[in-house]
Amino acid sequence: EPEVTQTPSHQVTQMGQEVILRCVPISNHLYFYWYRQILGQKVEFLVSFYNNEISEKSEIFDDQFSVERPDGSNFTLKIRSTKLEDSAMYFCASSYRPSGGSTDTQYFGPGTRLTVL
Amino acid sequence: QKEVEQNSGPLSVPEGAIASLNCTYSDRGSQSFFWYRQYSGKSPELIMFIYSNGDKEDGRFTAQLNKASQYVSLLIRDSQPSDSATYLCAVYPGGYQKVTFGTGTKLQVIP
């Protein structure tokens, strides 16, 4: 069964460093998403991406964040200068269409645990 | 601000009982509703989606939607210890808008 994959599973970095989190969405999906979940808190939307551009972003997704689809398979989230409060689990998700309707939903990857020291 | 509310729990039920998980949402125009299961330290896993008023059954799971009351629920029949997890309600408003998650209800199934 097709699945979303993410690498690395755990990333430890120093405050102020840049990190890139990688995702490979399901191959025929067209919409891609990043979410984060701070330990013990709810899943929070960061950004959605379609047709090589951002469709929507939350207030969390400030200038320190960027997303890219550098080739036909990868979808990346870059944090330019990490802060302690960026420590969280980051989930990538993909869907064939925008979530909703009878057949489509967002399928989540296993997540990358980011720890900022 | 679109809100999705869930009781954080924990909701404890004995093995074999019916677990009832509830969710309310603020955006009356919301179109689709999802239930995800999340084990500790793991990613959300889709259980059910529903978009029409009424009940939708899939195995031991039944999702119920009442758009007039802005209420969606998940029933788990014959609860098993392996069902112990946090259940996330997610609401999709439509168009190209984001899915909003509730904080989740922690379910504990007692053997």
XYZ file of N, CA and C in Angstrom:
684
model
N 0.844 -1.191 0.000
C 0.000 0.000 0.000
C 0.881 1.243 0.000
N 0.570 2.205 -0.867
C 1.394 3.420 -0.928
C 1.379 4.149 0.412
N 2.500 4.776 0.744
C 2.561 5.507 1.991
C 3.468 6.715 1.838
N 3.261 7.656 2.731
C 4.109 8.842 2.802
C 5.327 8.485 3.658
N 6.499 8.821 3.193
C 7.704 8.568 3.972
C 8.367 9.889 4.336
N 9.070 9.880 5.460
C 9.762 11.091 5.930
C 11.145 10.717 6.439
N 12.088 11.616 6.189
C 13.440 11.455 6.730
C 13.971 12.801 7.193
N 14.801 12.825 8.226
C 15.109 11.696 9.102
C 13.963 11.457 10.076
N 14.049 10.396 10.839
C 13.015 10.153 11.843
C 13.239 11.039 13.061
N 14.502 11.378 13.315
C 14.821 12.243 14.441
C 15.989 13.141 14.035
N 15.827 14.430 14.276
C 16.855 15.416 13.943
C 17.149 16.242 15.188
N 18.407 16.266 15.564
C 18.824 17.103 16.683
C 19.695 18.222 16.127
N 19.426 19.452 16.521
C 20.175 20.573 15.986
C 20.394 21.624 17.063
N 21.356 22.487 16.831
C 21.613 23.593 17.736
C 20.755 24.782 17.326
N 20.340 25.543 18.304
C 19.572 26.766 18.047
C 20.319 27.643 17.050
N 19.585 28.167 16.081
C 20.183 29.033 15.079
C 20.620 28.310 13.813
N 20.663 26.993 13.870
C 21.056 26.222 12.692
C 19.874 26.024 11.759
N 20.193 25.748 10.506
C 19.171 25.445 9.502
C 18.919 23.947 9.469
N 17.672 23.572 9.319
C 17.344 22.153 9.135
C 16.431 22.007 7.921
N 16.564 20.871 7.281
C 15.677 20.518 6.169
C 15.060 19.167 6.480
N 13.750 19.162 6.499
C 13.006 17.931 6.722
C 12.459 17.473 5.377
N 12.582 16.185 5.140
C 12.240 15.660 3.819
C 11.048 14.716 3.877
N 10.307 14.735 2.804
C 9.095 13.931 2.699
C 8.994 13.428 1.271
N 8.531 12.189 1.139
C 8.165 11.684 -0.177
C 6.678 11.368 -0.122
N 5.844 12.205 -0.738
C 4.397 11.963 -0.713
C 4.020 10.732 -1.538
N 2.781 10.326 -1.426
C 2.273 9.237 -2.242
C 2.317 9.682 -3.702
N 2.715 8.785 -4.581
C 3.182 9.188 -5.908
C 2.138 9.892 -6.770
N 0.877 9.549 -6.687
C -0.103 10.201 -7.555
C -0.840 11.343 -6.852
N -0.380 11.695 -5.670
C -1.022 12.791 -4.941
C -0.533 14.140 -5.467
N -1.412 15.124 -5.348
C -1.127 16.438 -5.922
C -1.015 17.545 -4.874
N -1.499 17.268 -3.666
C -1.527 18.284 -2.619
C -0.668 17.816 -1.455
N 0.117 18.721 -0.943
C 1.087 18.351 0.076
C 0.983 19.325 1.240
N 1.258 18.804 2.430
C 1.022 19.563 3.650
C 2.137 19.299 4.657
N 2.385 20.292 5.461
C 3.208 20.116 6.649
C 2.397 20.522 7.875
N 2.497 19.686 8.905
C 1.896 19.952 10.199
C 2.990 19.788 11.253
N 2.734 20.371 12.400
C 3.623 20.076 13.515
C 2.787 19.781 14.752
N 3.404 19.049 15.658
C 2.734 18.726 16.920
C 3.769 18.846 18.030
N 3.626 19.896 18.819
C 4.460 20.039 20.002
C 4.003 19.000 21.021
N 4.941 18.439 21.754
C 4.649 17.343 22.676
C 3.466 17.677 23.576
N 2.457 16.815 23.540
C 1.294 16.980 24.408
C 0.254 17.948 23.884
N 0.526 18.537 22.699
C -0.417 19.504 22.151
C -1.049 18.975 20.867
N -1.902 19.771 20.283
C -2.627 19.272 19.127
C -1.824 19.434 17.842
N -2.270 18.730 16.835
C -1.667 18.834 15.513
C -2.015 20.210 14.929
N -0.993 20.935 14.484
C -1.193 22.285 13.962
C -0.786 22.360 12.496
N -1.632 22.943 11.698
C -1.349 23.127 10.282
C -0.249 24.167 10.101
N 0.679 23.871 9.218
C 1.711 24.843 8.863
C 1.474 25.415 7.468
N 1.382 24.525 6.483
C 1.360 25.002 5.105
C 0.795 23.929 4.192
N 0.143 24.370 3.122
C -0.280 23.464 2.064
C 0.337 23.919 0.751
N 0.525 22.984 -0.156
C 1.324 23.244 -1.364
C 0.700 22.506 -2.517
N 0.495 23.226 -3.606
C -0.091 22.621 -4.787
C 0.454 23.305 -6.027
N 0.745 22.534 -7.033
C 1.185 23.099 -8.314
C 2.386 24.021 -8.120
N 3.304 23.563 -7.288
C 4.568 24.265 -7.050
C 4.429 25.622 -6.383
N 3.323 25.803 -5.672
C 3.239 27.011 -4.877
C 2.415 26.784 -3.619
N 2.631 27.673 -2.663
C 1.912 27.581 -1.407
C 0.451 27.953 -1.628
N -0.460 27.058 -1.162
C -1.889 27.336 -1.250
C -2.373 28.114 -0.040
N -1.899 27.709 1.099
C -2.289 28.368 2.340
C -1.186 28.147 3.368
N -1.043 29.094 4.251
C -0.095 28.929 5.341
C -0.683 29.523 6.609
N -0.229 28.994 7.734
C -0.728 29.477 9.016
C 0.191 30.584 9.537
N -0.233 31.166 10.642
C 0.565 32.230 11.246
C 1.884 31.701 11.803
N 1.939 30.394 12.017
C 3.187 29.786 12.496
C 4.246 29.824 11.387
N 3.820 29.704 10.178
C 4.715 29.590 9.017
C 5.224 30.979 8.654
N 6.213 31.448 9.411
C 6.741 32.787 9.155
C 7.938 32.712 8.203
N 8.679 33.792 8.115
C 9.777 33.879 7.140
C 10.902 32.892 7.394
N 10.920 32.293 8.576
C 11.951 31.302 8.873
C 11.674 29.960 8.190
N 10.447 29.775 7.730
C 10.048 28.524 7.126
C 9.952 28.671 5.609
N 10.283 27.611 4.907
C 10.032 27.579 3.473
C 9.792 26.131 3.059
N 9.093 25.971 1.964
C 8.837 24.641 1.432
C 9.243 24.619 -0.030
N 9.551 23.412 -0.474
C 10.019 23.262 -1.844
C 9.710 21.852 -2.316
N 9.448 21.756 -3.600
C 9.348 20.437 -4.224
C 10.452 20.410 -5.285
N 11.652 20.012 -4.880
C 12.819 20.166 -5.760
C 12.815 19.235 -6.965
N 12.062 18.146 -6.866
C 11.989 17.223 -7.997
C 10.597 16.613 -7.998
N 10.396 15.562 -8.763
C 9.051 15.010 -8.881
C 8.579 14.189 -7.703
N 9.477 13.970 -6.718
C 9.057 13.085 -5.641
C 9.206 13.694 -4.247
N 10.199 14.529 -4.036
C 10.444 15.038 -2.689
C 9.683 16.324 -2.403
N 9.368 16.501 -1.127
C 8.728 17.726 -0.645
C 9.449 18.079 0.656
N 10.027 19.267 0.714
C 10.874 19.588 1.859
C 10.344 20.781 2.635
N 10.644 20.769 3.927
C 10.380 21.899 4.812
C 11.724 22.355 5.356
N 12.041 23.623 5.139
C 13.286 24.186 5.650
C 12.973 25.173 6.752
N 13.705 25.057 7.837
C 13.655 26.059 8.901
C 15.021 26.714 8.905
N 15.052 28.008 8.629
C 16.329 28.689 8.372
C 17.173 28.850 9.623
N 16.598 29.280 10.692
C 17.327 29.534 11.929
C 16.470 29.026 13.075
N 16.754 27.798 13.492
C 15.852 27.140 14.440
C 15.875 27.810 15.804
N 14.709 27.758 16.445
C 14.547 28.257 17.804
C 14.156 27.088 18.705
N 14.336 27.283 19.984
C 13.988 26.216 20.930
C 12.535 25.783 20.755
N 11.666 26.760 20.504
C 10.235 26.454 20.403
C 9.861 25.746 19.103
N 10.819 25.550 18.217
C 10.558 24.757 17.013
C 10.621 23.261 17.305
N 11.069 22.910 18.487
C 11.117 21.483 18.850
C 9.710 20.910 18.828
N 9.507 19.908 18.009
C 8.180 19.329 17.804
C 8.320 18.121 16.892
N 7.200 17.448 16.710
C 7.097 16.412 15.690
C 6.531 17.086 14.450
N 7.180 16.884 13.323
C 6.721 17.476 12.075
C 6.195 16.366 11.171
N 4.956 16.532 10.764
C 4.318 15.544 9.908
C 4.110 16.119 8.517
N 4.429 15.319 7.548
C 4.090 15.604 6.163
C 2.823 14.818 5.832
N 1.984 15.377 5.001
C 0.789 14.672 4.557
C 0.569 14.971 3.082
N -0.144 14.079 2.426
C -0.473 14.336 1.026
C -1.883 13.850 0.743
N -2.494 14.453 -0.264
C -3.803 14.021 -0.715
C -3.869 14.176 -2.221
N -4.772 13.405 -2.826
C -4.920 13.496 -4.286
C -5.586 14.809 -4.669
N -6.582 15.170 -3.890
C -7.260 16.456 -4.081
C -7.268 17.175 -2.739
N -7.737 18.406 -2.690
C -7.896 19.030 -1.373
C -8.797 18.161 -0.523
N -8.476 18.036 0.718
C -9.212 17.111 1.569
C -10.674 17.459 1.600
N -11.464 16.442 1.518
C -12.894 16.645 1.489
C -13.511 15.788 0.411
N -14.780 15.601 0.454
C -15.436 14.787 -0.549
C -15.392 13.322 -0.190
N -15.809 12.509 -1.103
C -16.057 11.120 -0.770
C -14.815 10.259 -0.797
N -13.787 10.673 -1.485
C -12.708 9.725 -1.708
C -11.348 10.192 -1.210
N -11.223 11.452 -0.881
C -9.873 11.930 -0.648
C -9.680 12.405 0.775
N -8.542 12.092 1.276
C -8.195 12.546 2.595
C -6.686 12.704 2.644
N -6.234 13.261 3.719
C -4.802 13.448 3.877
C -4.203 12.233 4.576
N -3.159 11.706 3.974
C -2.437 10.587 4.564
C -1.127 11.105 5.126
N -0.879 10.735 6.363
C 0.259 11.272 7.081
C 1.481 10.354 6.994
N 2.635 10.990 6.934
C 3.881 10.265 7.103
C 4.149 9.981 8.575
N 5.218 9.241 8.870
C 5.504 8.837 10.256
C 6.048 9.961 11.118
N 6.449 11.051 10.499
C 6.912 12.203 11.266
C 8.415 12.265 11.441
N 8.896 13.476 11.643
C 10.291 13.728 12.033
C 10.255 14.448 13.369
N 10.937 13.863 14.330
C 11.024 14.533 15.638
C 12.208 15.491 15.603
N 11.932 16.774 15.703
C 12.982 17.796 15.707
C 13.234 18.252 17.133
N 14.477 18.149 17.532
C 14.886 18.626 18.854
C 15.904 19.736 18.670
N 15.579 20.920 19.186
C 16.468 22.078 19.085
C 17.070 22.328 20.465
N 18.400 22.291 20.515
C 19.102 22.456 21.792
C 19.635 23.877 21.952
N -11.952 32.552 13.896
C -11.125 31.402 14.230
C -11.993 30.140 14.254
N -11.664 29.207 13.370
C -12.436 27.979 13.317
C -11.949 27.050 14.421
N -12.911 26.567 15.239
C -12.560 25.748 16.383
C -13.105 24.340 16.230
N -12.347 23.397 16.735
C -12.772 22.006 16.831
C -12.523 21.587 18.268
N -13.592 21.192 18.950
C -13.503 20.913 20.376
C -13.696 19.433 20.667
N -12.826 18.916 21.491
C -12.948 17.551 21.965
C -12.638 17.521 23.450
N -13.273 16.614 24.159
C -12.916 16.372 25.547
C -11.593 15.617 25.570
N -10.627 16.143 26.324
C -9.289 15.544 26.288
C -9.210 14.180 26.971
N -10.211 13.892 27.837
C -10.209 12.605 28.516
C -9.229 12.585 29.678
N -8.765 11.390 30.104
C -8.970 10.127 29.397
C -10.377 9.564 29.584
N -10.824 8.897 28.527
C -12.071 8.161 28.566
C -11.703 6.697 28.786
N -12.166 6.149 29.882
C -11.843 4.763 30.213
C -13.065 3.894 30.021
N -12.909 2.820 29.269
C -13.998 1.873 29.057
C -13.452 0.465 29.252
N -14.289 -0.458 29.718
C -13.821 -1.845 29.847
C -13.767 -2.522 28.485
N -12.909 -3.488 28.372
C -12.799 -4.273 27.141
C -14.161 -4.858 26.774
N -14.512 -4.735 25.493
C -15.791 -5.257 25.014
C -16.918 -4.240 25.027
N -16.710 -3.117 25.691
C -17.757 -2.089 25.772
C -17.710 -1.191 24.538
N -18.694 -0.297 24.448
C -18.730 0.699 23.374
C -18.084 1.985 23.877
N -17.116 2.473 23.108
C -16.505 3.767 23.419
C -17.142 4.822 22.532
N -17.521 5.939 23.127
C -18.173 7.016 22.393
C -17.322 8.282 22.500
N -16.866 8.756 21.362
C -15.981 9.924 21.312
C -16.708 11.039 20.571
N -16.643 12.235 21.131
C -17.435 13.332 20.599
C -16.586 14.512 20.160
N -17.131 15.273 19.235
C -16.405 16.415 18.681
C -17.430 17.457 18.230
N -17.198 18.701 18.562
C -18.032 19.785 18.039
C -17.144 20.748 17.266
N -17.751 21.449 16.318
C -16.979 22.350 15.476
C -17.742 23.652 15.303
N -17.021 24.702 15.022
C -17.647 26.024 15.009
C -18.067 26.480 13.614
N -17.405 25.991 12.574
C -17.702 26.466 11.226
C -18.879 25.689 10.636
N -20.033 26.330 10.575
C -21.246 25.662 10.119
C -21.139 25.192 8.672
N -20.292 25.813 7.893
C -20.155 25.437 6.491
C -19.187 24.300 6.236
N -18.656 23.694 7.281
C -17.667 22.630 7.108
C -18.249 21.476 6.313
N -17.398 20.885 5.491
C -17.877 19.892 4.530
C -17.567 18.457 4.912
N -16.374 18.229 5.411
C -15.949 16.848 5.641
C -15.298 16.735 7.009
N -15.397 15.533 7.532
C -14.975 15.312 8.907
C -14.213 13.995 8.978
N -13.129 14.018 9.719
C -12.235 12.867 9.767
C -11.965 12.481 11.213
N -11.824 11.216 11.404
C -11.335 10.703 12.683
C -9.998 10.009 12.436
N -8.995 10.448 13.188
C -7.678 9.838 13.137
C -7.381 9.227 14.501
N -6.636 8.150 14.472
C -6.135 7.528 15.696
C -4.639 7.816 15.775
N -4.186 8.207 16.947
C -2.766 8.503 17.124
C -2.257 7.789 18.366
N -1.359 6.842 18.138
C -0.673 6.206 19.254
C 0.457 7.128 19.691
N 0.821 7.028 20.938
C 1.831 7.911 21.516
C 3.123 7.877 20.700
N 3.585 9.031 20.271
C 4.833 9.124 19.525
C 4.720 8.753 18.062
N 3.511 8.462 17.610
C 3.306 8.053 16.215
C 2.491 9.102 15.464
N 2.399 8.926 14.161
C 1.645 9.880 13.349
C 0.159 9.514 13.328
N -0.689 10.485 13.015
C -2.126 10.201 12.919
C -2.431 9.195 11.807
N -3.349 8.292 12.092
C -3.747 7.246 11.163
C -5.250 7.391 10.928
N -5.653 7.496 9.675
C -7.064 7.701 9.374
C -7.898 6.489 9.778
N -8.988 6.763 10.502
C -9.944 5.726 10.872
C -11.178 5.809 9.971
N -11.763 7.000 9.904
C -13.020 7.174 9.184
C -13.086 8.591 8.627
N -13.824 8.751 7.562
C -14.242 10.094 7.172
C -15.744 10.049 6.924
N -16.388 11.188 7.091
C -17.825 11.278 6.879
C -18.146 12.673 6.380
N -19.099 12.784 5.475
C -19.451 14.102 4.941
C -20.950 14.299 4.814
N -21.733 13.241 5.044
C -23.188 13.368 4.986
C -23.775 13.151 6.372
N -24.865 13.830 6.653
C -25.562 13.616 7.921
C -25.948 12.148 8.077
N -25.857 11.681 9.311
C -26.243 10.305 9.577
C -25.075 9.489 10.075
N -25.193 8.197 9.888
C -24.192 7.257 10.378
C -23.429 6.641 9.220
N -22.165 6.345 9.495
C -21.346 5.605 8.549
C -20.585 4.544 9.322
N -20.739 3.309 8.905
C -20.152 2.204 9.642
C -19.013 1.562 8.857
N -17.971 1.192 9.586
C -16.847 0.474 8.984
C -16.291 -0.457 10.044
N -16.692 -1.713 9.958
C -16.244 -2.686 10.956
C -16.772 -2.332 12.335
N -15.856 -2.210 13.287
C -16.275 -1.876 14.663
C -16.494 -0.381 14.866
N -16.208 0.407 13.849
C -16.285 1.863 13.972
C -17.534 2.412 13.286
N -18.186 3.352 13.950
C -19.310 4.085 13.367
C -19.092 5.566 13.593
N -19.090 6.318 12.520
C -19.039 7.777 12.624
C -20.457 8.311 12.474
N -20.767 9.321 13.272
C -22.083 9.937 13.228
C -21.899 11.437 13.019
N -22.681 11.995 12.116
C -22.573 13.416 11.812
C -23.940 14.071 11.916
N -23.986 15.199 12.612
C -25.190 16.019 12.714
C -24.774 17.454 12.430
N -24.956 17.873 11.199
C -24.495 19.211 10.798
C -25.321 20.315 11.455
N -26.602 20.039 11.703
C -27.429 21.065 12.342
C -26.903 21.387 13.737
N -26.453 20.364 14.425
C -25.910 20.550 15.778
C -24.401 20.767 15.763
N -23.776 20.682 14.601
C -22.333 20.861 14.457
C -21.588 19.894 15.359
N -21.922 18.635 15.177
C -21.476 17.592 16.091
C -21.121 16.357 15.270
N -19.973 15.778 15.591
C -19.581 14.518 14.965
C -19.049 13.600 16.046
N -19.372 12.332 15.927
C -18.942 11.391 16.952
C -18.371 10.133 16.316
N -17.642 9.402 17.117
C -17.088 8.112 16.708
C -17.441 7.095 17.782
N -18.089 6.011 17.362
C -18.377 4.911 18.262
C -17.464 3.743 17.923
N -16.890 3.159 18.960
C -16.061 1.968 18.782
C -16.730 0.835 19.539
N -17.219 -0.139 18.797
C -17.879 -1.286 19.418
C -16.850 -2.330 19.803
N -17.194 -3.148 20.798
C -16.308 -4.231 21.228
C -14.869 -3.698 21.397
N -14.736 -2.682 22.217
C -13.433 -2.030 22.391
C -12.367 -3.027 22.836
N -11.192 -2.866 22.273
C -10.052 -3.730 22.574
C -8.934 -2.898 23.203
N -8.086 -3.520 24.009
C -6.948 -2.773 24.570
C -6.107 -2.103 23.489
N -6.042 -2.701 22.308
C -5.267 -2.102 21.208
C -5.914 -0.829 20.656
N -7.152 -0.568 21.052
C -7.804 0.687 20.652
C -7.351 1.848 21.525
N -6.633 1.560 22.579
C -6.163 2.612 23.483
C -5.220 3.539 22.725
N -5.617 4.782 22.583
C -4.878 5.758 21.789
C -5.568 7.105 21.959
N -5.030 8.111 21.331
C -5.703 9.406 21.261
C -6.419 9.503 19.926
N -7.669 9.902 19.964
C -8.482 9.999 18.757
C -8.673 11.473 18.409
N -8.243 11.817 17.209
C -8.275 13.197 16.743
C -9.439 13.395 15.781
N -10.199 14.428 16.055
C -11.260 14.843 15.148
C -10.679 15.943 14.265
N -10.926 15.862 12.973
C -10.413 16.876 12.053
C -11.540 17.327 11.140
N -11.586 18.609 10.864
C -12.691 19.210 10.121
C -12.146 19.955 8.909
N -12.746 19.689 7.772
C -12.351 20.349 6.523
C -13.465 21.297 6.093
N -13.160 22.599 5.993
C -14.207 23.570 5.677
C -14.624 23.591 4.213
N -13.758 23.125 3.343
C -14.070 23.163 1.928
C -13.079 24.002 1.149
N -13.160 23.888 -0.162
C -12.269 24.648 -1.027
C -10.826 24.290 -0.770
N -9.969 25.297 -0.726
C -8.547 25.064 -0.502
C -8.147 25.440 0.919
N -9.110 25.393 1.837
C -8.813 25.748 3.220
C -8.190 24.575 3.971
N -7.582 24.892 5.076
C -6.853 23.876 5.804
C -7.803 23.014 6.627
N -7.331 21.826 6.936
C -8.005 20.952 7.897
C -7.609 21.400 9.297
N -8.591 21.513 10.167
C -8.330 21.893 11.560
C -8.539 20.688 12.462
N -7.573 20.439 13.323
C -7.630 19.311 14.239
C -8.102 19.760 15.612
N -8.838 18.867 16.286
C -9.099 19.054 17.700
C -7.896 18.596 18.508
N -7.974 18.794 19.797
C -6.847 18.424 20.659
C -6.770 16.926 20.897
N -7.860 16.205 20.578
C -7.843 14.757 20.732
C -8.423 14.300 22.055
N -9.011 13.104 22.033
C -9.511 12.445 23.239
C -8.702 11.188 23.463
N -8.142 11.087 24.655
C -7.370 9.882 24.987
C -8.314 8.795 25.459
N -8.267 7.663 24.793
C -9.104 6.517 25.133
C -8.251 5.440 25.792
N -8.731 4.957 26.911
C -8.081 3.825 27.587
C -9.071 2.683 27.676
N -8.730 1.543 27.100
C -9.571 0.355 27.168
C -8.953 -0.576 28.203
N -9.720 -0.821 29.254
C -9.213 -1.583 30.392
C -9.496 -3.073 30.179
N -8.463 -3.913 30.190
C -8.687 -5.377 29.981
C -9.517 -5.988 31.109
